[in-house]
CSV table of C-alpha atoms (C1' of nucleotides) in Angstrom, one decimal:
chain,number,residue,atom,x,y,z
A,1,MET,CA,0.0,0.0,0.0
A,2,PRO,CA,1.7,3.2,-1.1
A,3,GLU,CA,1.3,5.0,2.2
A,4,ARG,CA,1.8,8.7,2.2
A,5,THR,CA,3.6,10.0,5.2
A,6,GLU,CA,4.6,13.5,4.5
A,7,LEU,CA,2.4,16.5,4.6
A,8,ARG,CA,3.1,20.1,4.3
A,9,LEU,CA,1.8,21.8,7.4
A,10,THR,CA,0.1,24.9,6.1
A,11,PRO,CA,-1.9,27.2,8.4
A,12,GLN,CA,-5.2,25.9,7.1
A,13,ARG,CA,-4.2,22.3,7.7
A,14,THR,CA,-2.9,23.2,11.2
A,15,ARG,CA,-6.3,24.7,12.0
A,16,VAL,CA,-8.2,21.6,10.8
A,17,LEU,CA,-6.0,19.4,12.9
A,18,GLU,CA,-6.4,21.7,15.9
A,19,VAL,CA,-10.1,21.6,15.6
A,20,LEU,CA,-10.0,17.8,15.4
A,21,LYS,CA,-7.8,17.4,18.4
A,22,ALA,CA,-9.9,19.8,20.5
A,23,ALA,CA,-13.1,18.0,19.6
A,24,GLU,CA,-14.7,16.0,22.4
A,25,ASP,CA,-17.2,14.6,20.0
A,26,HIS,CA,-16.8,13.0,16.6
A,27,PRO,CA,-17.5,15.8,14.2
A,28,THR,CA,-18.6,15.4,10.6
A,29,ALA,CA,-16.6,17.1,7.9
A,30,ALA,CA,-19.2,19.7,7.7
A,31,GLU,CA,-18.9,20.4,11.4
A,32,VAL,CA,-15.2,20.6,11.2
A,33,TYR,CA,-15.6,23.1,8.4
A,34,GLU,CA,-18.0,25.2,10.6
A,35,ARG,CA,-15.6,25.2,13.5
A,36,VAL,CA,-12.5,26.0,11.4
A,37,ARG,CA,-14.4,28.9,9.9
A,38,LEU,CA,-14.8,30.5,13.4
A,39,ALA,CA,-11.0,30.8,13.5
A,40,ALA,CA,-10.3,31.3,9.9
A,41,PRO,CA,-13.4,32.8,8.2
A,42,GLY,CA,-11.9,32.9,4.7
A,43,ILE,CA,-11.2,29.2,4.4
A,44,GLY,CA,-13.0,27.2,1.7
A,45,SER,CA,-14.9,24.0,2.2
A,46,ALA,CA,-12.8,22.3,-0.4
A,47,THR,CA,-9.6,23.0,1.6
A,48,VAL,CA,-11.1,21.5,4.8
A,49,TYR,CA,-12.3,18.4,2.9
A,50,ARG,CA,-8.9,18.1,1.3
A,51,ALA,CA,-7.1,18.6,4.6
A,52,LEU,CA,-9.3,15.9,6.3
A,53,ALA,CA,-8.6,13.4,3.5
A,54,LEU,CA,-5.0,14.2,3.9
A,55,LEU,CA,-5.0,13.7,7.6
A,56,VAL,CA,-6.7,10.4,7.3
A,57,GLU,CA,-4.2,9.4,4.6
A,58,THR,CA,-1.2,10.3,6.7
A,59,GLY,CA,-2.6,8.6,9.8
A,60,HIS,CA,-3.2,11.7,11.8
A,61,ALA,CA,-6.9,11.1,12.0
A,62,LEU,CA,-9.5,8.4,11.6
A,63,GLU,CA,-12.6,8.4,9.5
A,64,LEU,CA,-15.5,6.8,11.2
A,65,ASN,CA,-18.6,5.5,9.5
A,66,LEU,CA,-21.1,5.0,12.2
A,67,GLY,CA,-23.8,3.7,9.9
A,68,ASP,CA,-27.2,5.1,9.6
A,69,GLY,CA,-26.4,6.7,6.3
A,70,ALA,CA,-24.9,9.6,8.3
A,71,ALA,CA,-21.9,11.5,7.0
A,72,ALA,CA,-18.5,10.2,8.0
A,73,ARG,CA,-17.1,11.5,11.2
A,74,TYR,CA,-13.5,12.3,12.1
A,75,ASP,CA,-11.5,11.5,15.1
A,76,ALA,CA,-8.0,12.6,16.1
A,77,ASN,CA,-7.7,9.5,18.3
A,78,THR,CA,-6.0,7.3,15.7
A,79,SER,CA,-5.9,4.1,17.7
A,80,ARG,CA,-8.2,1.3,16.6
A,81,HIS,CA,-11.4,1.4,18.5
A,82,ASP,CA,-15.1,0.7,17.9
A,83,HIS,CA,-18.2,2.4,19.2
A,84,ALA,CA,-21.3,1.6,21.0
A,85,VAL,CA,-24.0,4.0,19.8
A,86,CYS,CA,-27.0,4.7,21.9
A,87,GLU,CA,-30.2,4.4,19.9
A,88,ARG,CA,-31.9,6.8,22.2
A,89,CYS,CA,-29.6,9.8,22.6
A,90,GLY,CA,-27.1,9.1,19.9
A,91,ARG,CA,-24.1,9.2,22.2
A,92,ALA,CA,-21.2,7.0,21.1
A,93,ALA,CA,-19.0,5.3,23.7
A,94,ASP,CA,-15.5,4.0,22.7
A,95,ILE,CA,-15.1,0.3,22.7
A,96,ASP,CA,-11.6,-1.1,22.9
A,97,HIS,CA,-12.2,-4.8,22.3
A,98,PRO,CA,-11.1,-5.9,18.8
A,99,VAL,CA,-12.6,-8.7,16.9
A,100,PRO,CA,-10.4,-11.7,17.3
A,101,ASP,CA,-7.8,-12.2,14.5
A,102,GLY,CA,-9.0,-15.8,14.0
A,103,MET,CA,-12.5,-14.6,13.2
A,104,VAL,CA,-11.2,-12.2,10.6
A,105,ALA,CA,-9.0,-14.8,9.0
A,106,GLU,CA,-11.9,-17.3,8.9
A,107,ILE,CA,-14.1,-14.7,7.2
A,108,ALA,CA,-11.4,-13.9,4.7
A,109,ARG,CA,-11.0,-17.6,3.9
A,110,ARG,CA,-14.7,-18.1,3.5
A,111,SER,CA,-15.4,-15.1,1.4
A,112,GLY,CA,-12.3,-14.9,-0.7
A,113,PHE,CA,-11.9,-11.3,0.3
A,114,THR,CA,-8.6,-9.8,1.3
A,115,ILE,CA,-9.7,-8.1,4.5
A,116,THR,CA,-8.0,-4.8,5.3
A,117,GLY,CA,-10.1,-3.7,8.2
A,118,TYR,CA,-13.6,-3.6,9.6
A,119,ASP,CA,-16.1,-1.2,11.1
A,120,LEU,CA,-18.1,-2.4,14.0
A,121,GLN,CA,-20.8,-0.5,15.9
A,122,PHE,CA,-22.9,-1.9,18.7
A,123,ARG,CA,-26.4,-0.5,19.1
A,124,GLY,CA,-28.2,-0.3,22.3
A,125,LEU,CA,-29.0,1.9,25.3
A,126,CYS,CA,-26.4,3.8,27.2
A,127,PRO,CA,-26.4,3.6,31.0
A,128,GLU,CA,-28.1,7.0,31.3
A,129,CYS,CA,-30.9,6.2,28.9
A,130,GLN,CA,-31.5,2.8,30.6
A,131,THR,CA,-32.4,4.6,33.8
A,132,ALA,CA,-34.0,7.6,32.2
A,133,GLY,CA,-37.0,5.4,31.1
A,134,GLU,CA,-39.2,6.3,28.2
A,135,GLY,CA,-39.3,10.0,28.4
A,136,ASN,CA,-37.6,12.8,26.6
A,137,LEU,CA,-35.4,12.1,23.7
A,138,PRO,CA,-33.5,14.9,22.2
A,139,GLY,CA,-34.3,16.0,18.6
A,140,ARG,CA,-33.0,13.0,16.8
A,141,ARG,CA,-34.7,12.4,13.6
B,1,MET,CA,-43.1,-2.3,17.4
B,2,PRO,CA,-43.8,-2.3,13.7
B,3,GLU,CA,-45.5,1.1,13.5
B,4,ARG,CA,-46.8,0.6,10.1
B,5,THR,CA,-48.1,-2.8,9.1
B,6,GLU,CA,-50.5,-2.3,6.3
B,7,LEU,CA,-49.2,-1.6,2.9
B,8,ARG,CA,-51.1,-1.4,-0.3
B,9,LEU,CA,-49.5,-3.6,-2.8
B,10,THR,CA,-49.6,-1.5,-5.9
B,11,PRO,CA,-48.0,-2.7,-9.2
B,12,GLN,CA,-45.1,-0.4,-8.7
B,13,ARG,CA,-44.3,-1.7,-5.2
B,14,THR,CA,-44.7,-5.3,-6.4
B,15,ARG,CA,-42.1,-4.6,-9.0
B,16,VAL,CA,-39.7,-3.1,-6.6
B,17,LEU,CA,-40.0,-6.1,-4.3
B,18,GLU,CA,-39.6,-8.5,-7.2
B,19,VAL,CA,-36.4,-6.8,-8.3
B,20,LEU,CA,-35.1,-6.9,-4.7
B,21,LYS,CA,-35.9,-10.5,-4.3
B,22,ALA,CA,-34.4,-11.4,-7.7
B,23,ALA,CA,-31.2,-9.5,-7.0
B,24,GLU,CA,-28.1,-11.5,-6.3
B,25,ASP,CA,-26.1,-8.5,-5.3
B,26,HIS,CA,-27.1,-5.7,-3.0
B,27,PRO,CA,-28.4,-3.0,-5.2
B,28,THR,CA,-28.4,0.7,-4.3
B,29,ALA,CA,-31.7,2.5,-4.6
B,30,ALA,CA,-30.5,3.9,-7.9
B,31,GLU,CA,-29.8,0.5,-9.2
B,32,VAL,CA,-33.2,-0.8,-8.1
B,33,TYR,CA,-34.7,2.1,-9.9
B,34,GLU,CA,-32.8,1.2,-13.1
B,35,ARG,CA,-33.9,-2.4,-12.9
B,36,VAL,CA,-37.5,-1.6,-12.2
B,37,ARG,CA,-37.5,0.8,-15.2
B,38,LEU,CA,-36.7,-2.1,-17.5
B,39,ALA,CA,-40.0,-3.7,-16.6
B,40,ALA,CA,-41.9,-0.5,-16.0
B,41,PRO,CA,-40.4,2.3,-18.0
B,42,GLY,CA,-42.7,5.0,-16.8
B,43,ILE,CA,-42.0,4.6,-13.1
B,44,GLY,CA,-40.5,7.6,-11.3
B,45,SER,CA,-37.5,7.6,-9.0
B,46,ALA,CA,-39.5,9.0,-6.1
B,47,THR,CA,-41.9,6.1,-6.3
B,48,VAL,CA,-39.0,3.6,-6.1
B,49,TYR,CA,-37.4,5.5,-3.2
B,50,ARG,CA,-40.7,5.6,-1.4
B,51,ALA,CA,-41.4,1.9,-2.0
B,52,LEU,CA,-38.0,1.0,-0.7
B,53,ALA,CA,-38.5,3.0,2.5
B,54,LEU,CA,-41.8,1.3,2.9
B,55,LEU,CA,-40.4,-2.2,2.4
B,56,VAL,CA,-37.8,-1.5,5.0
B,57,GLU,CA,-40.4,0.0,7.4
B,58,THR,CA,-42.6,-3.1,7.1
B,59,GLY,CA,-39.7,-5.5,7.5
B,60,HIS,CA,-39.7,-6.8,3.9
B,61,ALA,CA,-36.2,-5.6,3.3
B,62,LEU,CA,-33.0,-4.4,5.0
B,63,GLU,CA,-31.2,-1.2,4.3
B,64,LEU,CA,-27.5,-1.5,4.5
B,65,ASN,CA,-25.3,1.5,5.1
B,66,LEU,CA,-21.9,0.2,4.1
B,67,GLY,CA,-20.1,3.3,5.1
B,68,ASP,CA,-17.8,5.6,3.2
B,69,GLY,CA,-20.5,7.9,2.1
B,70,ALA,CA,-21.6,5.3,-0.4
B,71,ALA,CA,-25.2,5.0,-1.3
B,72,ALA,CA,-27.4,2.8,0.9
B,73,ARG,CA,-28.0,-0.7,-0.4
B,74,TYR,CA,-31.0,-2.9,-0.1
B,75,ASP,CA,-31.3,-6.6,0.7
B,76,ALA,CA,-34.4,-8.8,0.6
B,77,ASN,CA,-32.6,-11.2,2.9
B,78,THR,CA,-33.9,-9.9,6.2
B,79,SER,CA,-32.1,-12.5,8.4
B,80,ARG,CA,-29.1,-11.3,10.5
B,81,HIS,CA,-25.9,-11.3,8.5
B,82,ASP,CA,-23.0,-9.0,7.9
B,83,HIS,CA,-21.1,-7.9,4.9
B,84,ALA,CA,-17.7,-7.7,3.4
B,85,VAL,CA,-17.4,-4.6,1.2
B,86,CYS,CA,-15.0,-4.2,-1.6
B,87,GLU,CA,-13.1,-1.0,-1.4
B,88,ARG,CA,-12.5,-1.0,-5.1
B,89,CYS,CA,-15.8,-1.8,-6.7
B,90,GLY,CA,-18.2,-1.4,-3.8
B,91,ARG,CA,-19.6,-4.9,-4.1
B,92,ALA,CA,-20.8,-6.5,-0.9
B,93,ALA,CA,-20.7,-10.2,0.0
B,94,ASP,CA,-22.8,-11.7,2.7
B,95,ILE,CA,-21.0,-12.9,5.8
B,96,ASP,CA,-22.8,-15.4,8.0
B,97,HIS,CA,-20.5,-15.5,10.9
B,98,PRO,CA,-21.8,-13.8,13.9
B,99,VAL,CA,-19.8,-12.1,16.6
B,100,PRO,CA,-19.6,-14.6,19.5
B,101,ASP,CA,-22.1,-13.9,22.3
B,102,GLY,CA,-19.4,-13.9,24.8
B,103,MET,CA,-17.8,-10.9,23.2
B,104,VAL,CA,-21.0,-9.0,23.1
B,105,ALA,CA,-21.6,-9.8,26.7
B,106,GLU,CA,-18.2,-8.7,27.6
B,107,ILE,CA,-18.6,-5.4,25.8
B,108,ALA,CA,-22.0,-4.8,27.4
B,109,ARG,CA,-20.4,-5.4,30.8
B,110,ARG,CA,-17.5,-3.1,30.2
B,111,SER,CA,-19.5,-0.3,28.6
B,112,GLY,CA,-22.6,-0.4,30.7
B,113,PHE,CA,-24.7,-0.4,27.5
B,114,THR,CA,-27.6,-2.7,27.0
B,115,ILE,CA,-26.6,-4.1,23.6
B,116,THR,CA,-29.5,-4.8,21.3
B,117,GLY,CA,-27.5,-5.5,18.1
B,118,TYR,CA,-24.5,-4.5,16.1
B,119,ASP,CA,-23.5,-3.6,12.6
B,120,LEU,CA,-20.3,-5.1,11.2
B,121,GLN,CA,-18.7,-4.5,7.9
B,122,PHE,CA,-15.4,-5.9,6.7
B,123,ARG,CA,-13.4,-3.9,4.2
B,124,GLY,CA,-11.1,-5.2,1.7
B,125,LEU,CA,-10.8,-6.4,-1.9
B,126,CYS,CA,-13.2,-8.8,-3.4
B,127,PRO,CA,-11.7,-11.8,-5.3
B,128,GLU,CA,-12.4,-10.2,-8.7
B,129,CYS,CA,-10.6,-7.0,-7.8
B,130,GLN,CA,-7.7,-8.8,-6.4
B,131,THR,CA,-7.0,-10.5,-9.7
B,132,ALA,CA,-8.0,-7.5,-11.8
B,133,GLY,CA,-4.9,-5.6,-10.5
B,134,GLU,CA,-4.6,-1.9,-10.7
B,135,GLY,CA,-6.4,-1.4,-14.0
B,136,ASN,CA,-10.0,-1.0,-14.9
B,137,LEU,CA,-12.2,0.0,-12.1
B,138,PRO,CA,-15.8,0.4,-12.9
B,139,GLY,CA,-17.3,3.9,-12.8
B,140,ARG,CA,-16.6,4.5,-9.2
B,141,ARG,CA,-15.8,8.0,-8.5
C,1,DC,C1',16.1,34.5,-9.2
C,2,DA,C1',13.1,31.5,-12.0
C,3,DA,C1',10.9,27.4,-13.3
C,4,DA,C1',8.4,23.7,-11.3
C,5,DC,C1',5.3,22.3,-8.3
C,6,DA,C1',1.8,22.5,-4.3
C,7,DT,C1',-1.9,24.7,-2.1
C,8,DT,C1',-5.6,27.7,-1.9
C,9,DG,C1',-10.6,29.9,-2.3
C,10,DA,C1',-14.6,30.5,-5.0
C,11,DG,C1',-17.9,28.6,-7.0
C,12,DA,C1',-19.7,25.3,-10.4
C,13,DA,C1',-20.9,20.6,-10.7
C,14,DC,C1',-22.3,16.3,-8.9
C,15,DG,C1',-25.1,12.4,-7.0
C,16,DA,C1',-28.2,10.7,-3.7
C,17,DG,C1',-32.2,11.4,-1.9
C,18,DT,C1',-36.5,14.3,-0.7
C,19,DC,C1',-40.3,17.3,-1.6
C,20,DT,C1',-44.1,19.4,-4.0
C,21,DC,C1',-47.9,19.2,-6.8
C,22,DA,C1',-51.3,18.0,-9.9
C,23,DG,C1',-53.3,14.1,-11.7
C,24,DT,C1',-54.9,9.2,-11.1
C,25,DA,C1',-56.3,5.1,-8.8
C,26,DT,C1',-58.6,2.9,-5.0
C,27,DC,C1',-61.4,2.6,-1.0
C,28,DG,C1',-65.4,3.0,2.1
C,29,DC,C1',-70.0,3.8,2.4
C,30,DG,C1',-74.7,5.1,1.5
D,1,DC,C1',-73.7,2.1,-8.5
D,2,DG,C1',-72.1,6.9,-7.2
D,3,DC,C1',-69.3,9.8,-4.9
D,4,DG,C1',-66.3,11.9,-1.7
D,5,DA,C1',-62.1,10.8,1.0
D,6,DT,C1',-57.8,9.1,0.8
D,7,DA,C1',-53.6,6.9,-1.0
D,8,DC,C1',-50.5,6.6,-4.7
D,9,DT,C1',-48.1,8.2,-8.6
D,10,DG,C1',-44.7,10.6,-12.0
D,11,DA,C1',-42.2,14.7,-13.1
D,12,DG,C1',-39.1,17.6,-11.9
D,13,DA,C1',-37.4,21.2,-8.8
D,14,DC,C1',-34.9,21.2,-4.9
D,15,DT,C1',-31.6,20.3,-0.9
D,16,DC,C1',-27.4,18.9,1.0
D,17,DG,C1',-22.9,17.1,1.5
D,18,DT,C1',-19.1,16.5,-1.1
D,19,DT,C1',-15.9,16.8,-5.1
D,20,DC,C1',-14.1,19.1,-9.1
D,21,DT,C1',-12.1,22.9,-11.8
D,22,DC,C1',-9.5,26.7,-12.3
D,23,DA,C1',-7.0,30.9,-11.8
D,24,DA,C1',-4.3,32.9,-8.3
D,25,DT,C1',-1.0,32.6,-4.8
D,26,DG,C1',2.6,30.4,-2.1
D,27,DT,C1',6.7,27.4,-1.7
D,28,DT,C1',10.6,24.7,-3.0
D,29,DT,C1',14.7,23.7,-5.6
D,30,DG,C1',18.4,24.2,-8.9
DNA sequence: CAAACATTGAGAACGAGTCTCAGTATCGCG
DNA sequence: CGCGATACTGAGACTCGTTCTCAATGTTTG
C-alpha cells in the first residue's frame, strides 16, 4: 500500500488538525468546516475536505462510518477502536475490544476477500438512557 | 413495534419487491430504480425510493449502510448477517459468521450499555478486484 | 532569481435522496 | 352504483454534502 507519510503543514491544515484534536465529540466534515471557519473565516470548504482526507491518509486522523447513512465522522484518536451507539440519545462510547484475528481470518477464507479492516458498531441503550426510562429524547430524527 | 403494518401492494411496489428478491447482489436504490425501469419504463424515481423505504419499514427488506459515504444498499434477505465490502468496486458479499455472544456480553459489561444489536462490515478487496490488478475500475468516483 | 510544483478559495458541478404538486387510482360507504 | 375521501403516482425542482475545476498565490529547488 503506497502509504503517504509526508504532509506540508500549512496554516489551514494546522487549524483543521487543531479543531479535530480539540473536539470532544466525533465531528462530521461539515462540522469541522464550521468550526474551522470560526477561527479562519476565509477558508474554503474544499480546503477543509482536502485537509481531512490528507490527515486520514497520513494517519493523523481516523474516518468513522457510524452507519445510519450519516456522514463520515473524524477522530484525532487514531488508535483502533469501535463504538457503541445509543439508539436513544445518539451518544457514542468508545469500545476497545477488537474482533479476534482468528475470526477475521476465517471470514477472509470463506469469502475470498482480502480483509484490510472492519467497522463495528454496537447498538443499544447507554447507561443514562436505561435509567431515564421512556421520556424525553433529544431532537434526533 | 412495527408502527406501520399495512401496505397497499400496488403494481409499482410489487415490481420493486420483485427486483429486490431477484437481486443476487445488494443493489443501491438507484440500481433498483434502473432495474425496475426495465420492466416499467414509466416509473418515477420518487416512487422507487418511497417503495424501498416502505419495504424497510414493514420488514420486507433491509437497508445497508456500508459506510464511506456510499449510497445505501438494499437486501431482501432480512435475516441477520454481515457484509464484506470491496473498497474498489463497492460490491458487498454476505458474511454469515456472527460475533460470539461472549464478546457481546463482555462489551456490554464493560461499557454499561444494553446491547441490542450490532453492525459489522469488513473492508477489503473482493476476489475479482484482487486479480484485476490496478487497471480498470468500474465507474466508481 | 526563476521554473516547477503544491496549495488555496470560489464557485460550479455532482449524486443521492427528498419534496411538492397536480393528476390518477382505489377505498369505504350510502 | 355513485361519490367523496384518501392513497399513490410521475415529473421535476430542490436540498445537501461533497468533489471538481481553475485561476491565483505560495513554496521549493536548482
